[in-house]
mmCIF file of C-alpha atoms and ligand atoms in Angstrom:
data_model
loop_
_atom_site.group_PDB
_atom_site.id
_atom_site.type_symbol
_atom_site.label_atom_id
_atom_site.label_comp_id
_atom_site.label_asym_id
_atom_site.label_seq_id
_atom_site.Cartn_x
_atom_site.Cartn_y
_atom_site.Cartn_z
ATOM 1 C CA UNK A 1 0.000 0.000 0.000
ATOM 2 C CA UNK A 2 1.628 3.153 -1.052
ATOM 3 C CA UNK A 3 0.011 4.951 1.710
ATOM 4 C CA UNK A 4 2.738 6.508 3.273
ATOM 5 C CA UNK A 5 3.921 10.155 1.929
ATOM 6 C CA UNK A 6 7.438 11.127 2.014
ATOM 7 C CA UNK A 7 7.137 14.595 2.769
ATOM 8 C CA UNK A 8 11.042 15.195 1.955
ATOM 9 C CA UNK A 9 9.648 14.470 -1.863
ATOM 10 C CA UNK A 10 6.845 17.276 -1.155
ATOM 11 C CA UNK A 11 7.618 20.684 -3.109
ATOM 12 C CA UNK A 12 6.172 23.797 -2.361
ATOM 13 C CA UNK A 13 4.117 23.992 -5.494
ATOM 14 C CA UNK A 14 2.723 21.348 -4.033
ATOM 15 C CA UNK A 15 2.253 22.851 -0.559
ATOM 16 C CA UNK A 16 0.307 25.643 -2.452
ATOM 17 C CA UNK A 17 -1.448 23.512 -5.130
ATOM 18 C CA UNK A 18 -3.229 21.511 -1.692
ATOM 19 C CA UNK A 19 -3.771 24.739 0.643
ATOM 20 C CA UNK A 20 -5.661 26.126 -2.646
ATOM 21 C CA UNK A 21 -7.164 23.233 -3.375
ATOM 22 C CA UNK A 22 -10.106 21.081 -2.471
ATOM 23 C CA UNK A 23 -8.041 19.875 0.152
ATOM 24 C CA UNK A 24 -8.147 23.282 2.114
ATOM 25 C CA UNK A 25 -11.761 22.850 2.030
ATOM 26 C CA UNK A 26 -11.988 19.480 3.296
ATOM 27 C CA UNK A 27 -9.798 20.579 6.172
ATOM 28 C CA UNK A 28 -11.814 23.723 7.411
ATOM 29 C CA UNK A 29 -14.974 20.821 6.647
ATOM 30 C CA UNK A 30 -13.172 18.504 9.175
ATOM 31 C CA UNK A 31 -12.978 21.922 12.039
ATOM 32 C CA UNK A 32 -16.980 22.294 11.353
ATOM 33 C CA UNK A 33 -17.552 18.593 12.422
ATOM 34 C CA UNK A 34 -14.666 19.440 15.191
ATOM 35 C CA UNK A 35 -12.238 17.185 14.203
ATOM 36 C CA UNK A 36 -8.903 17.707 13.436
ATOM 37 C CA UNK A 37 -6.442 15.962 11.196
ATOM 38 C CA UNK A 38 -2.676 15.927 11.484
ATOM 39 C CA UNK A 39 0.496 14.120 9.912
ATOM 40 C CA UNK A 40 2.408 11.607 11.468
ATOM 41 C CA UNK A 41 5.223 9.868 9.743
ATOM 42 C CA UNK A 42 3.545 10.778 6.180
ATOM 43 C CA UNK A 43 -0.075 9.723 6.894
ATOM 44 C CA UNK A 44 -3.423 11.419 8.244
ATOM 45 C CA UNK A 45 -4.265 10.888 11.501
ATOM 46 C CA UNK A 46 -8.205 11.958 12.045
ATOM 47 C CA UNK A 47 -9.092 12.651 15.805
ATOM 48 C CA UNK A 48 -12.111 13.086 17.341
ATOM 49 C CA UNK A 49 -15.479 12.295 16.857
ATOM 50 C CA UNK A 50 -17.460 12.849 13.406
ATOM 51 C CA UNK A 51 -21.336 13.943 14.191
ATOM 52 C CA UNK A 52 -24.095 11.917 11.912
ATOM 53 C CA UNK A 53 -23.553 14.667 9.042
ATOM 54 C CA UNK A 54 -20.662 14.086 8.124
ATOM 55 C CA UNK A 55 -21.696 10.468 7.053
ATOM 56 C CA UNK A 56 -24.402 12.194 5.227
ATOM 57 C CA UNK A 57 -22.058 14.503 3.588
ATOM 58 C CA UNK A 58 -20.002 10.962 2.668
ATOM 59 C CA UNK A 59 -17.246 13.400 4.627
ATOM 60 C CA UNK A 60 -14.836 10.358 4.796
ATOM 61 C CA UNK A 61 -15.081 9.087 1.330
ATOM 62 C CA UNK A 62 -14.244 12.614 -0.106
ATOM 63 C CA UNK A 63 -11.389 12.431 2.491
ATOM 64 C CA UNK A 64 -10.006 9.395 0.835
ATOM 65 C CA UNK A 65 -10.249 10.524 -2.297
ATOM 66 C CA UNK A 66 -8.237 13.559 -1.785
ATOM 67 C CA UNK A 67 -5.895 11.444 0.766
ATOM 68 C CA UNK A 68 -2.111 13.077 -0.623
ATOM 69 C CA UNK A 69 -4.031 16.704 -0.903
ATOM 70 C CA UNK A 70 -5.318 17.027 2.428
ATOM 71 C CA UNK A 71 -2.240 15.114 4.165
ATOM 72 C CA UNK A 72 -0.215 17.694 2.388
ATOM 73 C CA UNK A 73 -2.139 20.692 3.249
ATOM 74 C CA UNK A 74 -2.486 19.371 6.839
ATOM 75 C CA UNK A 75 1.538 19.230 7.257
ATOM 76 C CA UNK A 76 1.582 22.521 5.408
ATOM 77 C CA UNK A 77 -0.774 24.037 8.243
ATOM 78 C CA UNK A 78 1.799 22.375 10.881
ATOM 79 C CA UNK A 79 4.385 23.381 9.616
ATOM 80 C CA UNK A 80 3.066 27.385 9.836
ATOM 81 C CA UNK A 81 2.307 27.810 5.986
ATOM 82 C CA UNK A 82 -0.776 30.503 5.941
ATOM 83 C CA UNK A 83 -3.591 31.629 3.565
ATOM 84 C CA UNK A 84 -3.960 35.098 3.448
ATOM 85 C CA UNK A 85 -6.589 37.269 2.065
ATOM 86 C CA UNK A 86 -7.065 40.269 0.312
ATOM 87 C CA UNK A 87 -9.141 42.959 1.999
ATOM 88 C CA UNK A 88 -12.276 41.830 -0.276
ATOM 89 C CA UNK A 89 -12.019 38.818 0.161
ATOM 90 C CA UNK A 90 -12.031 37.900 -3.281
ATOM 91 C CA UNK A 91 -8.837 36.199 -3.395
ATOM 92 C CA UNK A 92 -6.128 34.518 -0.943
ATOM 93 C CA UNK A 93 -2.329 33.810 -1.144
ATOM 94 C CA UNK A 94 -0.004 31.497 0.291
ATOM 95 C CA UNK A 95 2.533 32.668 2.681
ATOM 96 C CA UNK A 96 5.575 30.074 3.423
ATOM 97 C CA UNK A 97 6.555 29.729 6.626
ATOM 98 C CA UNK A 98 9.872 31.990 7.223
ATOM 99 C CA UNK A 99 11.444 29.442 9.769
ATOM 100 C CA UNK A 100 10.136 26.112 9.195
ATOM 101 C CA UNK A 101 12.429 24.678 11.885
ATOM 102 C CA UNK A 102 10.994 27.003 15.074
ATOM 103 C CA UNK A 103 7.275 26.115 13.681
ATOM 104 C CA UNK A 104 8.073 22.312 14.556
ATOM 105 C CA UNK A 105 9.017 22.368 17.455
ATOM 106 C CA UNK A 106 6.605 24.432 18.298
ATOM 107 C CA UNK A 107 3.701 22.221 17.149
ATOM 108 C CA UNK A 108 5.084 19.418 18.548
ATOM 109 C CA UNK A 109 5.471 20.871 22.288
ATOM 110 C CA UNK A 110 2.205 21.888 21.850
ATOM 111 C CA UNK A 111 0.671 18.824 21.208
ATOM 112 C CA UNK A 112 3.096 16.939 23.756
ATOM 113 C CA UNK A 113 1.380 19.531 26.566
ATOM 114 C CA UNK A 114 -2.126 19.044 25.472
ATOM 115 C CA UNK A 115 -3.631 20.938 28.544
ATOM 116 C CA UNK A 116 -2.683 24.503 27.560
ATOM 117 C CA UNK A 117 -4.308 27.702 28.319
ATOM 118 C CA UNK A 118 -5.471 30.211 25.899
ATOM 119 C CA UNK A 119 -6.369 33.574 26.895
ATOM 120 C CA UNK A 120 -10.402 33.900 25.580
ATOM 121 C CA UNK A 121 -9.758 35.885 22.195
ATOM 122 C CA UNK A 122 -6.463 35.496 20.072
ATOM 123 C CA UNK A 123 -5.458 36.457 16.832
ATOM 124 C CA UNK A 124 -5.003 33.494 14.846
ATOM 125 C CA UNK A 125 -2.614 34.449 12.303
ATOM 126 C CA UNK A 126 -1.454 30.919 11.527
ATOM 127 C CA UNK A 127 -4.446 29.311 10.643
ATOM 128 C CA UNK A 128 -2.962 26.718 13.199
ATOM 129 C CA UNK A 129 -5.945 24.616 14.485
ATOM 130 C CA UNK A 130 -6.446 24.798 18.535
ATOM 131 C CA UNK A 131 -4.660 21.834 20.547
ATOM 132 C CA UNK A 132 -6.362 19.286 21.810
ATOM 133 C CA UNK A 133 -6.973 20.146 25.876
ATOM 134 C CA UNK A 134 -7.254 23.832 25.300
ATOM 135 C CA UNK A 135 -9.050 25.689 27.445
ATOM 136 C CA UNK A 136 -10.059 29.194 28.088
ATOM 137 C CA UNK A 137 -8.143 31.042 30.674
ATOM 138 C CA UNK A 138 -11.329 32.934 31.730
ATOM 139 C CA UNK A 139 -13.768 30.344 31.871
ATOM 140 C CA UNK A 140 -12.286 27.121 31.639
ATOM 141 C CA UNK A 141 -14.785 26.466 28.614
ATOM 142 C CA UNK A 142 -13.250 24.358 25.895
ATOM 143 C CA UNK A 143 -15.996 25.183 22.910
ATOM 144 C CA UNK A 144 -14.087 27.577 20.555
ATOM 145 C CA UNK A 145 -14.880 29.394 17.327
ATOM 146 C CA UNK A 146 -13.668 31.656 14.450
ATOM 147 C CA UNK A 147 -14.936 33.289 11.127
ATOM 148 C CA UNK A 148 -15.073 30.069 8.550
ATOM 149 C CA UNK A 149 -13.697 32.291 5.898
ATOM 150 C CA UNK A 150 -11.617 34.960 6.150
ATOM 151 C CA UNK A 151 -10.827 34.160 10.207
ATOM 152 C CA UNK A 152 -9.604 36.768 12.532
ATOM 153 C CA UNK A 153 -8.474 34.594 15.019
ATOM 154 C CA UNK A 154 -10.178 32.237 17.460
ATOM 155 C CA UNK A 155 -12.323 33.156 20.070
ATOM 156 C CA UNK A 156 -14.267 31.426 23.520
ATOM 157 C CA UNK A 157 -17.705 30.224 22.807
ATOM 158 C CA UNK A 158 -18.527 31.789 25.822
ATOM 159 C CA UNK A 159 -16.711 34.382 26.750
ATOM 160 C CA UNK A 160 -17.270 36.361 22.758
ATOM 161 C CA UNK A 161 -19.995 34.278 21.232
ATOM 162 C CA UNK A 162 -20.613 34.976 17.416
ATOM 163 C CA UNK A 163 -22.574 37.716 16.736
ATOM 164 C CA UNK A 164 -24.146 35.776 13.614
ATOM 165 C CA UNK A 165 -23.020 38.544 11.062
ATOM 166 C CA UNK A 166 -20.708 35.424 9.284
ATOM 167 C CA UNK A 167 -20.593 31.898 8.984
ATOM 168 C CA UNK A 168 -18.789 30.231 11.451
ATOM 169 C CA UNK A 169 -16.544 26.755 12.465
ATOM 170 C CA UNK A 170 -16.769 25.649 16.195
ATOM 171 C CA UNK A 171 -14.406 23.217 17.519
ATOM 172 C CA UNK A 172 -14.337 21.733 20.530
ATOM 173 C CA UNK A 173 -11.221 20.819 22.560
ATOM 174 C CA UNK A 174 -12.814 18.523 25.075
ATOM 175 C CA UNK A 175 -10.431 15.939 26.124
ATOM 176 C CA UNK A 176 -13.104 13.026 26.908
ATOM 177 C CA UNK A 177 -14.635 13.936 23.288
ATOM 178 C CA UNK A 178 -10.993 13.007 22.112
ATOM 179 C CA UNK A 179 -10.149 10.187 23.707
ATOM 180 C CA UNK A 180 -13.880 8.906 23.509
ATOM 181 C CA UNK A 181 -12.951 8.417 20.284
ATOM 182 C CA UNK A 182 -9.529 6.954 19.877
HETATM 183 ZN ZN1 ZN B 201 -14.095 31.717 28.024
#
């Protein structure tokens, strides 16, 4: 099975070609249901747990069928690559990361803590998803959410609820919802 992706053979045309792509779509899809997806050692990883919709929405199948795309984009993500848009919103370009190296190990202490704190409103200008464990620093709530296009940065569900002006992703970074289902 030639499941596995090398990202060493992964070239920044590509990086862009996925974050442009379908793929980018199927990711911000995947923080609707409030899951996430990251790389490890080449292939997707999905945690968390997938409401009824998304088996409606045959979320999974569309997945797989876009498998190197969204594993690429994912890693891109990690790895502190960001979509920027124009002021109207009518377009969006692809920033590299300027020190890949420091964005690593970055992601990866995060996600070795797992029980951070996050003050209730930050500016999100790495289109990073929030950890797993996350919780506010205000109210200890866990239910975050942010702009679904054009996001400004991730706020608490409680503490600055929407003000339904824009559409919207929630994710949630319950613990127990994660490792219910591992
Ligand atoms: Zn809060």
């Amino acid at each position: 099975m030639a499941d596995r992706i090398d990202m060493d053979d992964v070239l920044n045309d590509d990086r862009r070609a996925a974050l442009t792509g379908p793929a980018m779509a199927l990711l911000i899809e995947a923080d609707h249901y409030g899951v996430q997806i990251r790389v490890e050692d080449g292939r997707p990883i999905l945690s968390g747990k997938l409401p009824p919709e998304a088996g409606e929405t045959h979320f999974l199948q569309r997945l797989g069928e876009c498998r190197r795309a969204v594993t690429i984009a994912a890693d891109s993500l990690a790895l502190g690559w960001k979509l920027e848009w124009s002021a109207d919103g009518a377009s969006c370009r692809v920033l590299a990361p300027a020190r890949p190296s420091d964005y690593r190990n970055e992601i990866s202490s995060g996600q070795r803590g797992g029980s951070g704190r996050r003050p209730a409103s930050w500016v999100d200008t790495e289109g990073k998803p929030v950890p797993a464990g996350t919780t506010c620093r205000s109210c200890r709530g866990h239910l975050w959410w942010r702009e679904a296009v054009r996001p400004q940065g991730w706020r608490c569900r409680a503490c600055h609820p929407p003000t339904g002006a824009v559409p919207v992703m929630e994710v949630s970074t319950a613990e127990a919802d994660l490792s219910a289902a591992a």
